[in-house]
Short mmCIF file of C-alpha atoms in Angstrom, two decimals:
data_model
loop_
_atom_site.label_atom_id
_atom_site.label_comp_id
_atom_site.label_asym_id
_atom_site.label_seq_id
_atom_site.Cartn_x
_atom_site.Cartn_y
_atom_site.Cartn_z
CA MET A 1 0.00 0.00 0.00
CA PRO A 2 1.57 3.35 -1.01
CA SER A 3 2.24 5.84 1.77
CA SER A 4 0.15 8.96 1.97
CA PRO A 5 1.85 12.21 0.90
CA ALA A 6 0.72 13.70 4.23
CA VAL A 7 2.94 11.33 6.29
CA PRO A 8 6.28 13.01 5.39
CA LEU A 9 4.71 16.44 5.97
CA ILE A 10 3.40 15.42 9.40
CA LEU A 11 6.80 13.96 10.28
CA VAL A 12 8.57 17.20 9.29
CA LEU A 13 6.04 19.24 11.30
CA LEU A 14 6.54 17.04 14.37
CA ILE A 15 10.33 17.41 14.10
CA LEU A 16 9.99 21.19 13.75
CA LEU A 17 7.63 21.31 16.75
CA GLY A 18 10.09 19.28 18.84
CA LEU A 19 12.94 21.60 17.81
CA LEU A 20 10.84 24.67 18.64
CA ILE A 21 10.00 23.29 22.10
CA PHE A 22 13.68 22.45 22.70
CA LEU A 23 14.80 25.97 21.70
CA PHE A 24 12.08 27.51 23.86
CA GLU A 25 13.20 25.47 26.88
CA ILE A 26 16.83 26.45 26.32
CA ARG A 27 15.82 30.09 26.13
CA ILE A 28 13.83 29.88 29.38
CA LEU A 29 16.61 28.03 31.21
CA THR A 30 19.23 30.49 29.95
CA TYR A 31 17.03 33.38 31.10
CA ALA A 32 16.60 31.72 34.51
CA TYR A 33 20.35 31.31 34.99
CA ARG A 34 20.95 34.93 33.99
CA LYS A 35 18.24 36.08 36.40
CA VAL A 36 19.84 34.31 39.36
CA GLY A 37 23.20 35.92 38.58
CA VAL A 38 25.08 33.60 36.23
CA HIS A 39 26.81 35.68 33.54
CA PRO A 40 25.01 35.27 30.16
CA ARG A 41 28.27 34.03 28.63
CA TYR A 42 28.19 31.01 30.97
CA ALA A 43 24.44 30.41 31.29
CA VAL A 44 24.15 28.03 28.31
CA ALA A 45 27.29 26.15 29.35
CA VAL A 46 25.98 25.71 32.91
CA MET A 47 22.63 24.50 31.62
CA LEU A 48 24.15 22.02 29.18
CA LEU A 49 26.65 20.75 31.76
CA SER A 50 23.77 20.23 34.19
CA LEU A 51 21.71 18.27 31.69
CA ILE A 52 24.61 16.17 30.38
CA GLY A 53 26.05 15.77 33.87
CA SER A 54 22.78 14.30 35.12
CA HIS A 55 23.97 11.03 33.51
CA VAL A 56 27.38 11.09 35.24
CA ASN A 57 27.91 9.80 38.80
CA LEU A 58 31.25 10.17 40.58
CA PRO A 59 31.69 7.33 43.13
CA LEU A 60 32.51 8.61 46.64
CA TYR A 61 32.51 5.51 48.86
CA THR A 62 30.92 2.11 49.39
CA ALA A 63 28.42 1.94 52.25
CA PRO A 64 27.84 -1.14 54.41
CA GLY A 65 25.93 -3.68 52.34
CA GLY A 66 27.84 -2.86 49.20
CA THR A 67 25.82 0.18 48.11
CA ILE A 68 27.99 2.66 46.20
CA VAL A 69 27.38 6.28 47.19
CA ALA A 70 28.11 8.66 44.31
CA LEU A 71 27.84 12.37 43.51
CA ASN A 72 25.76 13.24 40.45
CA VAL A 73 27.51 15.88 38.34
CA GLY A 74 24.37 17.57 36.98
CA GLY A 75 22.22 17.27 40.10
CA ALA A 76 24.82 18.03 42.77
CA LEU A 77 28.26 19.15 41.58
CA ILE A 78 27.11 21.83 39.11
CA PRO A 79 24.51 23.31 41.51
CA ILE A 80 27.14 23.36 44.29
CA LEU A 81 29.59 25.20 42.02
CA VAL A 82 26.92 27.65 40.83
CA SER A 83 25.87 28.25 44.45
CA LEU A 84 29.47 28.92 45.51
CA TYR A 85 29.81 31.35 42.58
CA LEU A 86 26.63 33.16 43.64
CA VAL A 87 27.72 33.33 47.29
CA ALA A 88 31.06 34.82 46.23
CA HIS A 89 29.54 37.34 43.81
CA THR A 90 26.51 38.53 45.79
CA GLY A 91 27.82 39.00 49.31
CA MET A 92 24.61 37.54 50.76
CA LEU A 93 26.13 34.57 52.59
CA VAL A 94 24.08 34.94 55.79
CA ARG A 95 20.77 35.27 53.95
CA MET A 96 21.64 32.31 51.74
CA LEU A 97 22.58 30.17 54.76
CA ILE A 98 19.34 31.01 56.59
CA ALA A 99 17.22 30.35 53.48
CA THR A 100 19.08 27.09 52.78
CA ALA A 101 18.53 25.90 56.37
CA VAL A 102 14.78 26.61 56.14
CA VAL A 103 14.42 24.85 52.80
CA ALA A 104 16.54 21.89 53.98
CA ALA A 105 14.38 21.44 57.09
CA ILE A 106 11.13 21.51 55.11
CA VAL A 107 12.43 19.27 52.32
CA HIS A 108 13.73 16.78 54.89
CA GLN A 109 10.22 16.54 56.36
CA LEU A 110 8.71 16.03 52.87
CA ALA A 111 11.32 13.57 51.52
CA TYR A 112 10.41 9.90 51.39
CA ILE A 113 12.20 6.68 50.52
CA VAL A 114 11.36 4.89 47.27
CA PRO A 115 12.87 1.39 47.62
CA GLY A 116 15.10 0.43 44.72
CA VAL A 117 15.09 3.99 43.37
CA GLY A 118 16.17 6.60 45.90
CA ILE A 119 14.77 9.53 47.84
CA ALA A 120 11.88 11.48 46.36
CA VAL A 121 10.57 14.96 47.10
CA PRO A 122 7.29 16.56 45.95
CA MET A 123 8.41 18.59 42.94
CA LEU A 124 6.75 21.97 43.57
CA ALA A 125 7.26 22.31 47.33
CA PRO A 126 11.02 23.12 47.35
CA PRO A 127 10.89 25.90 44.71
CA LEU A 128 7.85 27.51 46.31
CA VAL A 129 9.44 27.44 49.78
CA ALA A 130 12.78 28.69 48.41
CA ALA A 131 11.14 31.54 46.51
CA GLY A 132 9.02 32.55 49.53
CA VAL A 133 11.94 32.52 51.96
CA ALA A 134 14.17 34.38 49.48
CA LEU A 135 11.56 37.08 48.98
CA MET A 136 11.30 37.57 52.75
CA LEU A 137 15.07 37.72 53.24
CA ALA A 138 16.26 39.58 50.13
CA PHE A 139 13.22 41.04 48.39
CA ARG A 140 14.78 42.78 45.35
CA ARG A 141 17.78 40.46 45.28
CA ALA A 142 15.76 37.30 45.83
CA PRO A 143 16.64 35.21 42.71
CA PRO A 144 20.21 34.22 43.69
CA VAL A 145 19.10 33.53 47.28
CA ALA A 146 16.22 31.41 45.95
CA TYR A 147 18.55 29.44 43.66
CA VAL A 148 21.06 28.67 46.40
CA ALA A 149 18.38 27.90 49.00
CA GLY A 150 16.37 25.78 46.58
CA SER A 151 19.20 23.72 45.15
CA MET A 152 21.34 23.37 48.31
CA GLY A 153 18.33 23.01 50.60
CA THR A 154 17.00 20.18 48.46
CA LEU A 155 20.39 18.44 48.32
CA ILE A 156 20.88 18.71 52.06
CA GLY A 157 17.30 18.00 53.11
CA ALA A 158 16.59 15.15 50.71
CA ASP A 159 19.94 13.44 50.20
CA LEU A 160 22.53 14.33 52.82
CA LEU A 161 20.19 14.13 55.82
CA ASN A 162 18.94 10.74 54.61
CA LEU A 163 22.31 9.09 53.94
CA ARG A 164 21.90 6.96 57.07
CA GLN A 165 18.89 5.31 55.43
CA ILE A 166 20.86 3.97 52.46
CA GLY A 167 20.26 0.40 53.58
CA ARG A 168 16.48 0.83 53.20
CA LEU A 169 16.84 1.81 49.54
CA GLY A 170 17.96 -1.63 48.38
CA ALA A 171 19.78 -0.08 45.42
CA PRO A 172 23.31 -0.93 44.22
CA LEU A 173 24.03 2.77 43.60
CA VAL A 174 22.80 5.80 45.52
CA SER A 175 23.57 9.08 43.83
CA ILE A 176 23.55 12.37 45.74
CA GLY A 177 21.67 14.72 43.44
CA GLY A 178 20.75 11.89 41.08
CA ALA A 179 17.56 10.13 40.07
CA GLY A 180 14.51 12.03 41.38
CA THR A 181 16.66 14.45 43.31
CA PHE A 182 18.25 15.72 40.06
CA ASP A 183 14.82 16.92 39.00
CA GLY A 184 14.27 18.38 42.44
CA VAL A 185 17.60 20.21 42.60
CA PHE A 186 17.73 21.34 38.98
CA LEU A 187 14.10 22.40 38.73
CA THR A 188 14.03 23.86 42.22
CA GLY A 189 17.01 26.07 41.53
CA ILE A 190 15.61 27.25 38.22
CA LEU A 191 11.98 27.62 39.33
CA ALA A 192 12.90 29.29 42.59
CA GLY A 193 14.99 31.84 40.71
CA LEU A 194 12.18 32.52 38.25
CA LEU A 195 9.48 32.71 40.93
CA ALA A 196 11.51 35.10 43.06
#
């Protein structure tokens, strides 16, 4: 049966739509990084390193039971480096520490164990909390505070404060900032910056 002439046209339109959505997302993410204080020259590089790095885990140590604890490049290392950059360039260390502590405490209460997968956090809670706390502490300069509080608070509250529960996960690899936490850290940092 001969193929319809509409099939190649639909395929081309779907590819163009996918490309348009991809470019739109890159533009939004680049804008978000610029808004939180990352120089426009580095915003695309940070975004791409975060996305590519989400697939890279750096082993740290082996926990009792043979579980390997690793650091996810995109979900932990890049946000830590961006946060350190923002702390150094904004001079708002105290505000960022307070906001991070608040977010970490709330995220820790909301985090839950998903056996065989990792630690999960409701996706919208951390960015909303980070944005709210940042607005209270640094109203006009809230975006960098929200980014640091959202990303570091999620890492600390979800992953670091739950490291003692590694045995309950039943996973061969536990990645700090990986799996569901990557989404939480990456999206929280970006959304918190945009919301603030």
